[in-house]
Amino acid sequence: MKILVAVKRVVDYAVKVRVRPDRTGVETANIKMSMNPFCEIAVEEALRLREAGAAAEVVAATVGPAQSADTLRTALAMGADRAVHVLHDPDPARPFLPLAVAKILRAVALQEKPSLVILGKQAIDDDCNQTGQMLAGLLQWPQGTFASKVILDTEKQKATVEQEVDGGIETICLDLPAVITTDLRLNQPRYATLPNIMKAKSKVIKKIAPEDLGVDIRSDMEVIEVNEPPKRKAGVILSSVDELLDKLKNEARVL
Amino acid sequence: MARREAARLLRRLGPLAVESWTRGMPHSQHESANRIVNSCRRFHWIPSLQRPLCGPTTSGGIYEGQSSAKKACEVQKHTFGSAATHIQRNPAYSELNSDDVSYFKSILGENGVVQDEDRVAVANVDWMGKYSGASQLLLLPKNTTEVSKILSYCNTRRLAVVPQGGNTGLVGGSVPVYDEVIVGLSGMDKIISFDNVNGILTCEAGCVLENLSNFVENEGFIMPLDLGAKGSCHIGGNVSTNAGGLRFIRYGSLHGSVLGLEVVLADGTILDMLTTLRKDNTGYDLKHLFIGSEGSLGVVTKISVLTPAKLPSTNVAFLSCNDYKSCQKLLLAARRSLGEILSAFEFMDHHCIDLAMRHLEGVHNPLPASPYKFYVLIEITGSDESYDKTKLEAFLLRSMEDGLVADGVIAQDISQASNFWRIREGISEASVKVGAVYKYDLSIPVEKLYDIVEEMRCRLGDSAEVLGYGHLGDGNLHLNIVSSKYDDNTLERIEPFVYEWTSAQRGSISAEHGLGLMKAEKIHYSKSPEAVQLMASIKKLLDPNSILNPYKVLPQSVL
């Protein structure tokens, strides 16, 4: 059984993000880029499933520019068996949105024929939280999103997923093939150990162009301007209830 | 959703995600999450000051210190023996009276003179809760002129003075021994100027190192030193103690990075040597006297320091080795293969890792399966990420093949790298949580470095746990002996054996921590009598009334 894991190269979680002076987007030059933390969790889950015997092969895939190969190498160093790199140079004025990514991943999934596609629930750069759901819709596969626990039953070809929902935990049962998106509490990703880094050097990264997949990824959206959010104004310490009432009435106008 | 997510992710990643990543990388400050994660890690010595939330942190240490400080009036020293009890208060020093306080109020204003019991109590105790003085007055000057007036007055009145920065020193050099007046420089925290072409920073001595790091990083530079105490220590204190730290191997000592100083001498003379020139061979270079003199020759008030350019790519690897010899050989190989990009080479033994895992929150062992004896942290900083990473991987794989490295991991993102550093920087913090820690900071020839750790294990047996870790790249061992409480028996088994052993290897009994009070009588283990005599002459020349940081650095017998 094969698992396909989609990963994304994003600005590192610990970096303080800044808007470019020309306001066309976020500063990414000379900034540390890493694998999206939720994607790390996705890779880790796929590897654990393989180690438990529920899967035979873990394939990592990404859509991005040449440098995204680094992210694939990280996935390979963690233990993925091989990787697929769909080359696409991003245009800052025309954002590369989840629908386009989902279309590409669908084409990759139809080629690779995995039983399970695992993605991070959202990327920390755009926080869209759409790719997994759109992919499931395009593939007409069931989806288990915000997974905090995944149990595979290979005999019955089912996956039991515990989802983190606002009200608590919801447990659902999916028929395979299915799409799962990972949430924070699913697992703790492993480090890339030296022996695995060594093995990763001989693993294959297949490069494809979106046209080869027959996917049209023209974006219908255009970025006009990117700005930082307005600075929070300092709070005011009031000295009496009367002052509070006065401010609520006259300044905030909520009374 | 995004903010909630950030908070959850941070709870998961823990303190390592909010740890400011100052090793050549821009860093994050998720302010709301900071509060959640850091509420138990906050380090406050002076609660009224706003300060970033990293740095030496130990809730155990703080409460210990405060309770013992409250007893400061009855108990002069919270130490467990050692040199401190042999020193009597020098009767030549005057005692503080109300006229003195009035005078200080007239020059500093009401806010600059602190007699509040609680605040003075906090300033009377060092970070480890080991040394406690009985000062009744804390002065907070705001500029050099005020410092000059304070010292001039104290010199005339013969009032002893302790200059105090972030109070993070480890040898009791920053707190009073008796009733010396504490001159705290936290009010002098202005950044005066920054030359962003050459990377020359001029600032006042009370600037917190981490704040300076943040500032210069914004400009594309980094501070030439970095230490675990960065969230609290002042640059003035760093300079006065010639602090070493984690970047020493790459950027060298403060003697090299500091370009100029402004110092106030004991009689109030303001010595302006605040040049920003790289080269200036005109006369004797006096600033070197003050760098490392631990506040005993003058009070540093302004500093100009050369900051190196911030390089974009940092890679960190955490490795395990079978024995100490492999660590040594790895160091040699690293110098050869990674030479120009090597920026840190730290080692620790498995006792340290175990301790860190037990007592630190939010850390997890990068190499859990390893039963190995030694761990090494290597950091490289360069200008090209993928080139450096390839170089590092190639070096490590070769080292593995050569048997130098048993196992290891390379950090794939900043959070993982922060986790590795948290372990290394947190050993000190973790050891304080055990109860009592005897700290020794020794420079020993690299081949023999670990021998002392094993000797101490033999000598102490089960009575205490011996940890060995440190800046292997600099030949600097931090020998920490932890037990549940301080007691004289354990101390007798440690001292003077440790010092004699180090002396026999022609090592230094204080590689970077300084002499302070703890080793004030011990200088002869590492310096010749002639050198000590000359130091005493210089002290008498610059501070004839001996009011600056008395009882410390030099032995009483030569003064």
JSON list of N, CA, C and O in Angstrom, two decimals, chain B residues 88-128:
[
{"chain": "B", "resi": 88, "resn": "GLN", "atom": "N", "xyz": [36.96, 39.45, 56.94]},
{"chain": "B", "resi": 88, "resn": "GLN", "atom": "CA", "xyz": [36.21, 40.32, 57.83]},
{"chain": "B", "resi": 88, "resn": "GLN", "atom": "C", "xyz": [35.88, 41.60, 57.11]},
{"chain": "B", "resi": 88, "resn": "GLN", "atom": "O", "xyz": [36.58, 42.00, 56.19]},
{"chain": "B", "resi": 89, "resn": "ARG", "atom": "N", "xyz": [34.87, 42.28, 57.56]},
{"chain": "B", "resi": 89, "resn": "ARG", "atom": "CA", "xyz": [34.56, 43.58, 56.98]},
{"chain": "B", "resi": 89, "resn": "ARG", "atom": "C", "xyz": [35.71, 44.52, 57.32]},
{"chain": "B", "resi": 89, "resn": "ARG", "atom": "O", "xyz": [36.13, 44.62, 58.48]},
{"chain": "B", "resi": 90, "resn": "ASN", "atom": "N", "xyz": [36.20, 45.17, 56.29]},
{"chain": "B", "resi": 90, "resn": "ASN", "atom": "CA", "xyz": [37.32, 46.09, 56.49]},
{"chain": "B", "resi": 90, "resn": "ASN", "atom": "C", "xyz": [36.84, 47.33, 57.24]},
{"chain": "B", "resi": 90, "resn": "ASN", "atom": "O", "xyz": [36.02, 48.09, 56.73]},
{"chain": "B", "resi": 91, "resn": "PRO", "atom": "N", "xyz": [37.37, 47.54, 58.46]},
{"chain": "B", "resi": 91, "resn": "PRO", "atom": "CA", "xyz": [36.88, 48.68, 59.26]},
{"chain": "B", "resi": 91, "resn": "PRO", "atom": "C", "xyz": [37.24, 50.04, 58.67]},
{"chain": "B", "resi": 91, "resn": "PRO", "atom": "O", "xyz": [36.68, 51.05, 59.06]},
{"chain": "B", "resi": 92, "resn": "ALA", "atom": "N", "xyz": [38.16, 50.04, 57.68]},
{"chain": "B", "resi": 92, "resn": "ALA", "atom": "CA", "xyz": [38.53, 51.32, 57.06]},
{"chain": "B", "resi": 92, "resn": "ALA", "atom": "C", "xyz": [37.38, 51.94, 56.28]},
{"chain": "B", "resi": 92, "resn": "ALA", "atom": "O", "xyz": [37.34, 53.14, 56.06]},
{"chain": "B", "resi": 93, "resn": "TYR", "atom": "N", "xyz": [36.43, 51.10, 55.86]},
{"chain": "B", "resi": 93, "resn": "TYR", "atom": "CA", "xyz": [35.28, 51.64, 55.12]},
{"chain": "B", "resi": 93, "resn": "TYR", "atom": "C", "xyz": [34.30, 52.28, 56.07]},
{"chain": "B", "resi": 93, "resn": "TYR", "atom": "O", "xyz": [34.03, 51.76, 57.16]},
{"chain": "B", "resi": 94, "resn": "SER", "atom": "N", "xyz": [33.77, 53.42, 55.64]},
{"chain": "B", "resi": 94, "resn": "SER", "atom": "CA", "xyz": [32.77, 54.09, 56.48]},
{"chain": "B", "resi": 94, "resn": "SER", "atom": "C", "xyz": [31.45, 53.36, 56.40]},
{"chain": "B", "resi": 94, "resn": "SER", "atom": "O", "xyz": [31.22, 52.55, 55.49]},
{"chain": "B", "resi": 95, "resn": "GLU", "atom": "N", "xyz": [30.59, 53.71, 57.33]},
{"chain": "B", "resi": 95, "resn": "GLU", "atom": "CA", "xyz": [29.24, 53.17, 57.27]},
{"chain": "B", "resi": 95, "resn": "GLU", "atom": "C", "xyz": [28.31, 54.22, 56.73]},
{"chain": "B", "resi": 95, "resn": "GLU", "atom": "O", "xyz": [28.49, 55.41, 56.95]},
{"chain": "B", "resi": 96, "resn": "LEU", "atom": "N", "xyz": [27.31, 53.76, 56.04]},
{"chain": "B", "resi": 96, "resn": "LEU", "atom": "CA", "xyz": [26.34, 54.65, 55.42]},
{"chain": "B", "resi": 96, "resn": "LEU", "atom": "C", "xyz": [25.56, 55.40, 56.48]},
{"chain": "B", "resi": 96, "resn": "LEU", "atom": "O", "xyz": [25.15, 54.80, 57.47]},
{"chain": "B", "resi": 97, "resn": "ASN", "atom": "N", "xyz": [25.35, 56.71, 56.27]},
{"chain": "B", "resi": 97, "resn": "ASN", "atom": "CA", "xyz": [24.48, 57.42, 57.20]},
{"chain": "B", "resi": 97, "resn": "ASN", "atom": "C", "xyz": [23.46, 58.24, 56.41]},
{"chain": "B", "resi": 97, "resn": "ASN", "atom": "O", "xyz": [23.48, 58.28, 55.18]},
{"chain": "B", "resi": 98, "resn": "SER", "atom": "N", "xyz": [22.58, 58.91, 57.10]},
{"chain": "B", "resi": 98, "resn": "SER", "atom": "CA", "xyz": [21.46, 59.58, 56.42]},
{"chain": "B", "resi": 98, "resn": "SER", "atom": "C", "xyz": [21.94, 60.77, 55.59]},
{"chain": "B", "resi": 98, "resn": "SER", "atom": "O", "xyz": [21.32, 61.12, 54.59]},
{"chain": "B", "resi": 99, "resn": "ASP", "atom": "N", "xyz": [23.06, 61.38, 55.98]},
{"chain": "B", "resi": 99, "resn": "ASP", "atom": "CA", "xyz": [23.58, 62.47, 55.16]},
{"chain": "B", "resi": 99, "resn": "ASP", "atom": "C", "xyz": [23.99, 61.96, 53.78]},
{"chain": "B", "resi": 99, "resn": "ASP", "atom": "O", "xyz": [23.77, 62.61, 52.76]},
{"chain": "B", "resi": 100, "resn": "ASP", "atom": "N", "xyz": [24.58, 60.78, 53.79]},
{"chain": "B", "resi": 100, "resn": "ASP", "atom": "CA", "xyz": [24.97, 60.19, 52.51]},
{"chain": "B", "resi": 100, "resn": "ASP", "atom": "C", "xyz": [23.74, 60.00, 51.65]},
{"chain": "B", "resi": 100, "resn": "ASP", "atom": "O", "xyz": [23.72, 60.34, 50.47]},
{"chain": "B", "resi": 101, "resn": "VAL", "atom": "N", "xyz": [22.70, 59.43, 52.24]},
{"chain": "B", "resi": 101, "resn": "VAL", "atom": "CA", "xyz": [21.48, 59.16, 51.47]},
{"chain": "B", "resi": 101, "resn": "VAL", "atom": "C", "xyz": [20.90, 60.46, 50.93]},
{"chain": "B", "resi": 101, "resn": "VAL", "atom": "O", "xyz": [20.49, 60.52, 49.77]},
{"chain": "B", "resi": 102, "resn": "SER", "atom": "N", "xyz": [20.91, 61.50, 51.76]},
{"chain": "B", "resi": 102, "resn": "SER", "atom": "CA", "xyz": [20.39, 62.79, 51.29]},
{"chain": "B", "resi": 102, "resn": "SER", "atom": "C", "xyz": [21.20, 63.30, 50.11]},
{"chain": "B", "resi": 102, "resn": "SER", "atom": "O", "xyz": [20.66, 63.80, 49.13]},
{"chain": "B", "resi": 103, "resn": "TYR", "atom": "N", "xyz": [22.52, 63.15, 50.25]},
{"chain": "B", "resi": 103, "resn": "TYR", "atom": "CA", "xyz": [23.36, 63.63, 49.14]},
{"chain": "B", "resi": 103, "resn": "TYR", "atom": "C", "xyz": [23.03, 62.88, 47.86]},
{"chain": "B", "resi": 103, "resn": "TYR", "atom": "O", "xyz": [22.86, 63.47, 46.79]},
{"chain": "B", "resi": 104, "resn": "PHE", "atom": "N", "xyz": [22.91, 61.56, 47.97]},
{"chain": "B", "resi": 104, "resn": "PHE", "atom": "CA", "xyz": [22.61, 60.77, 46.77]},
{"chain": "B", "resi": 104, "resn": "PHE", "atom": "C", "xyz": [21.27, 61.19, 46.20]},
{"chain": "B", "resi": 104, "resn": "PHE", "atom": "O", "xyz": [21.08, 61.28, 44.99]},
{"chain": "B", "resi": 105, "resn": "LYS", "atom": "N", "xyz": [20.31, 61.44, 47.08]},
{"chain": "B", "resi": 105, "resn": "LYS", "atom": "CA", "xyz": [18.99, 61.87, 46.58]},
{"chain": "B", "resi": 105, "resn": "LYS", "atom": "C", "xyz": [19.11, 63.18, 45.85]},
{"chain": "B", "resi": 105, "resn": "LYS", "atom": "O", "xyz": [18.41, 63.43, 44.87]},
{"chain": "B", "resi": 106, "resn": "SER", "atom": "N", "xyz": [20.03, 64.04, 46.34]},
{"chain": "B", "resi": 106, "resn": "SER", "atom": "CA", "xyz": [20.12, 65.34, 45.68]},
{"chain": "B", "resi": 106, "resn": "SER", "atom": "C", "xyz": [20.73, 65.23, 44.29]},
{"chain": "B", "resi": 106, "resn": "SER", "atom": "O", "xyz": [20.44, 66.03, 43.41]},
{"chain": "B", "resi": 107, "resn": "ILE", "atom": "N", "xyz": [21.60, 64.24, 44.08]},
{"chain": "B", "resi": 107, "resn": "ILE", "atom": "CA", "xyz": [22.18, 64.15, 42.73]},
{"chain": "B", "resi": 107, "resn": "ILE", "atom": "C", "xyz": [21.42, 63.19, 41.83]},
{"chain": "B", "resi": 107, "resn": "ILE", "atom": "O", "xyz": [21.45, 63.31, 40.61]},
{"chain": "B", "resi": 108, "resn": "LEU", "atom": "N", "xyz": [20.72, 62.22, 42.42]},
{"chain": "B", "resi": 108, "resn": "LEU", "atom": "CA", "xyz": [20.06, 61.23, 41.57]},
{"chain": "B", "resi": 108, "resn": "LEU", "atom": "C", "xyz": [18.56, 61.40, 41.52]},
{"chain": "B", "resi": 108, "resn": "LEU", "atom": "O", "xyz": [17.89, 60.77, 40.71]},
{"chain": "B", "resi": 109, "resn": "GLY", "atom": "N", "xyz": [18.03, 62.21, 42.40]},
{"chain": "B", "resi": 109, "resn": "GLY", "atom": "CA", "xyz": [16.57, 62.31, 42.47]},
{"chain": "B", "resi": 109, "resn": "GLY", "atom": "C", "xyz": [16.02, 61.17, 43.32]},
{"chain": "B", "resi": 109, "resn": "GLY", "atom": "O", "xyz": [16.72, 60.22, 43.66]},
{"chain": "B", "resi": 110, "resn": "GLU", "atom": "N", "xyz": [14.75, 61.26, 43.68]},
{"chain": "B", "resi": 110, "resn": "GLU", "atom": "CA", "xyz": [14.16, 60.26, 44.57]},
{"chain": "B", "resi": 110, "resn": "GLU", "atom": "C", "xyz": [14.18, 58.88, 43.94]},
{"chain": "B", "resi": 110, "resn": "GLU", "atom": "O", "xyz": [14.41, 57.87, 44.60]},
{"chain": "B", "resi": 111, "resn": "ASN", "atom": "N", "xyz": [13.93, 58.83, 42.61]},
{"chain": "B", "resi": 111, "resn": "ASN", "atom": "CA", "xyz": [13.85, 57.53, 41.96]},
{"chain": "B", "resi": 111, "resn": "ASN", "atom": "C", "xyz": [15.18, 56.83, 41.82]},
{"chain": "B", "resi": 111, "resn": "ASN", "atom": "O", "xyz": [15.26, 55.62, 41.65]},
{"chain": "B", "resi": 112, "resn": "GLY", "atom": "N", "xyz": [16.24, 57.61, 41.90]},
{"chain": "B", "resi": 112, "resn": "GLY", "atom": "CA", "xyz": [17.56, 57.01, 41.69]},
{"chain": "B", "resi": 112, "resn": "GLY", "atom": "C", "xyz": [18.14, 56.41, 42.96]},
{"chain": "B", "resi": 112, "resn": "GLY", "atom": "O", "xyz": [19.18, 55.77, 42.93]},
{"chain": "B", "resi": 113, "resn": "VAL", "atom": "N", "xyz": [17.46, 56.62, 44.08]},
{"chain": "B", "resi": 113, "resn": "VAL", "atom": "CA", "xyz": [17.98, 56.10, 45.35]},
{"chain": "B", "resi": 113, "resn": "VAL", "atom": "C", "xyz": [16.96, 55.10, 45.88]},
{"chain": "B", "resi": 113, "resn": "VAL", "atom": "O", "xyz": [15.83, 55.46, 46.18]},
{"chain": "B", "resi": 114, "resn": "VAL", "atom": "N", "xyz": [17.36, 53.85, 45.99]},
{"chain": "B", "resi": 114, "resn": "VAL", "atom": "CA", "xyz": [16.43, 52.81, 46.40]},
{"chain": "B", "resi": 114, "resn": "VAL", "atom": "C", "xyz": [16.80, 52.29, 47.78]},
{"chain": "B", "resi": 114, "resn": "VAL", "atom": "O", "xyz": [17.90, 51.76, 47.98]},
{"chain": "B", "resi": 115, "resn": "GLN", "atom": "N", "xyz": [15.87, 52.47, 48.72]},
{"chain": "B", "resi": 115, "resn": "GLN", "atom": "CA", "xyz": [16.11, 51.90, 50.04]},
{"chain": "B", "resi": 115, "resn": "GLN", "atom": "C", "xyz": [15.05, 50.87, 50.39]},
{"chain": "B", "resi": 115, "resn": "GLN", "atom": "O", "xyz": [15.10, 50.27, 51.45]},
{"chain": "B", "resi": 116, "resn": "ASP", "atom": "N", "xyz": [14.12, 50.69, 49.44]},
{"chain": "B", "resi": 116, "resn": "ASP", "atom": "CA", "xyz": [13.03, 49.74, 49.66]},
{"chain": "B", "resi": 116, "resn": "ASP", "atom": "C", "xyz": [13.60, 48.36, 49.93]},
{"chain": "B", "resi": 116, "resn": "ASP", "atom": "O", "xyz": [14.37, 47.82, 49.15]},
{"chain": "B", "resi": 117, "resn": "GLU", "atom": "N", "xyz": [13.21, 47.78, 51.03]},
{"chain": "B", "resi": 117, "resn": "GLU", "atom": "CA", "xyz": [13.79, 46.51, 51.48]},
{"chain": "B", "resi": 117, "resn": "GLU", "atom": "C", "xyz": [13.79, 45.42, 50.43]},
{"chain": "B", "resi": 117, "resn": "GLU", "atom": "O", "xyz": [14.78, 44.74, 50.21]},
{"chain": "B", "resi": 118, "resn": "ASP", "atom": "N", "xyz": [12.62, 45.26, 49.77]},
{"chain": "B", "resi": 118, "resn": "ASP", "atom": "CA", "xyz": [12.50, 44.16, 48.82]},
{"chain": "B", "resi": 118, "resn": "ASP", "atom": "C", "xyz": [13.43, 44.33, 47.64]},
{"chain": "B", "resi": 118, "resn": "ASP", "atom": "O", "xyz": [14.11, 43.41, 47.22]},
{"chain": "B", "resi": 119, "resn": "ARG", "atom": "N", "xyz": [13.47, 45.56, 47.10]},
{"chain": "B", "resi": 119, "resn": "ARG", "atom": "CA", "xyz": [14.30, 45.77, 45.91]},
{"chain": "B", "resi": 119, "resn": "ARG", "atom": "C", "xyz": [15.77, 45.64, 46.26]},
{"chain": "B", "resi": 119, "resn": "ARG", "atom": "O", "xyz": [16.56, 45.09, 45.51]},
{"chain": "B", "resi": 120, "resn": "VAL", "atom": "N", "xyz": [16.14, 46.15, 47.42]},
{"chain": "B", "resi": 120, "resn": "VAL", "atom": "CA", "xyz": [17.55, 46.05, 47.80]},
{"chain": "B", "resi": 120, "resn": "VAL", "atom": "C", "xyz": [17.89, 44.59, 48.08]},
{"chain": "B", "resi": 120, "resn": "VAL", "atom": "O", "xyz": [18.98, 44.12, 47.76]},
{"chain": "B", "resi": 121, "resn": "ALA", "atom": "N", "xyz": [16.93, 43.88, 48.67]},
{"chain": "B", "resi": 121, "resn": "ALA", "atom": "CA", "xyz": [17.17, 42.46, 48.96]},
{"chain": "B", "resi": 121, "resn": "ALA", "atom": "C", "xyz": [17.48, 41.69, 47.69]},
{"chain": "B", "resi": 121, "resn": "ALA", "atom": "O", "xyz": [18.39, 40.85, 47.65]},
{"chain": "B", "resi": 122, "resn": "VAL", "atom": "N", "xyz": [16.73, 41.98, 46.63]},
{"chain": "B", "resi": 122, "resn": "VAL", "atom": "CA", "xyz": [16.95, 41.29, 45.37]},
{"chain": "B", "resi": 122, "resn": "VAL", "atom": "C", "xyz": [18.35, 41.59, 44.83]},
{"chain": "B", "resi": 122, "resn": "VAL", "atom": "O", "xyz": [19.06, 40.71, 44.36]},
{"chain": "B", "resi": 123, "resn": "ALA", "atom": "N", "xyz": [18.77, 42.85, 44.96]},
{"chain": "B", "resi": 123, "resn": "ALA", "atom": "CA", "xyz": [20.08, 43.23, 44.42]},
{"chain": "B", "resi": 123, "resn": "ALA", "atom": "C", "xyz": [21.22, 42.69, 45.29]},
{"chain": "B", "resi": 123, "resn": "ALA", "atom": "O", "xyz": [22.38, 42.70, 44.87]},
{"chain": "B", "resi": 124, "resn": "ASN", "atom": "N", "xyz": [20.89, 42.22, 46.47]},
{"chain": "B", "resi": 124, "resn": "ASN", "atom": "CA", "xyz": [21.93, 41.74, 47.37]},
{"chain": "B", "resi": 124, "resn": "ASN", "atom": "C", "xyz": [22.33, 40.30, 47.12]},
{"chain": "B", "resi": 124, "resn": "ASN", "atom": "O", "xyz": [23.32, 39.81, 47.67]},
{"chain": "B", "resi": 125, "resn": "VAL", "atom": "N", "xyz": [21.54, 39.60, 46.31]},
{"chain": "B", "resi": 125, "resn": "VAL", "atom": "CA", "xyz": [21.79, 38.17, 46.13]},
{"chain": "B", "resi": 125, "resn": "VAL", "atom": "C", "xyz": [22.13, 37.87, 44.68]},
{"chain": "B", "resi": 125, "resn": "VAL", "atom": "O", "xyz": [21.52, 38.44, 43.77]},
{"chain": "B", "resi": 126, "resn": "ASP", "atom": "N", "xyz": [23.05, 36.96, 44.47]},
{"chain": "B", "resi": 126, "resn": "ASP", "atom": "CA", "xyz": [23.44, 36.64, 43.09]},
{"chain": "B", "resi": 126, "resn": "ASP", "atom": "C", "xyz": [22.44, 35.65, 42.47]},
{"chain": "B", "resi": 126, "resn": "ASP", "atom": "O", "xyz": [21.57, 35.12, 43.14]},
{"chain": "B", "resi": 127, "resn": "TRP", "atom": "N", "xyz": [22.64, 35.41, 41.18]},
{"chain": "B", "resi": 127, "resn": "TRP", "atom": "CA", "xyz": [21.68, 34.59, 40.44]},
{"chain": "B", "resi": 127, "resn": "TRP", "atom": "C", "xyz": [21.54, 33.19, 41.00]},
{"chain": "B", "resi": 127, "resn": "TRP", "atom": "O", "xyz": [20.48, 32.60, 41.01]},
{"chain": "B", "resi": 128, "resn": "MET", "atom": "N", "xyz": [22.63, 32.65, 41.49]},
{"chain": "B", "resi": 128, "resn": "MET", "atom": "CA", "xyz": [22.56, 31.26, 41.96]},
{"chain": "B", "resi": 128, "resn": "MET", "atom": "C", "xyz": [22.03, 31.15, 43.37]},
{"chain": "B", "resi": 128, "resn": "MET", "atom": "O", "xyz": [21.86, 30.04, 43.87]}
]
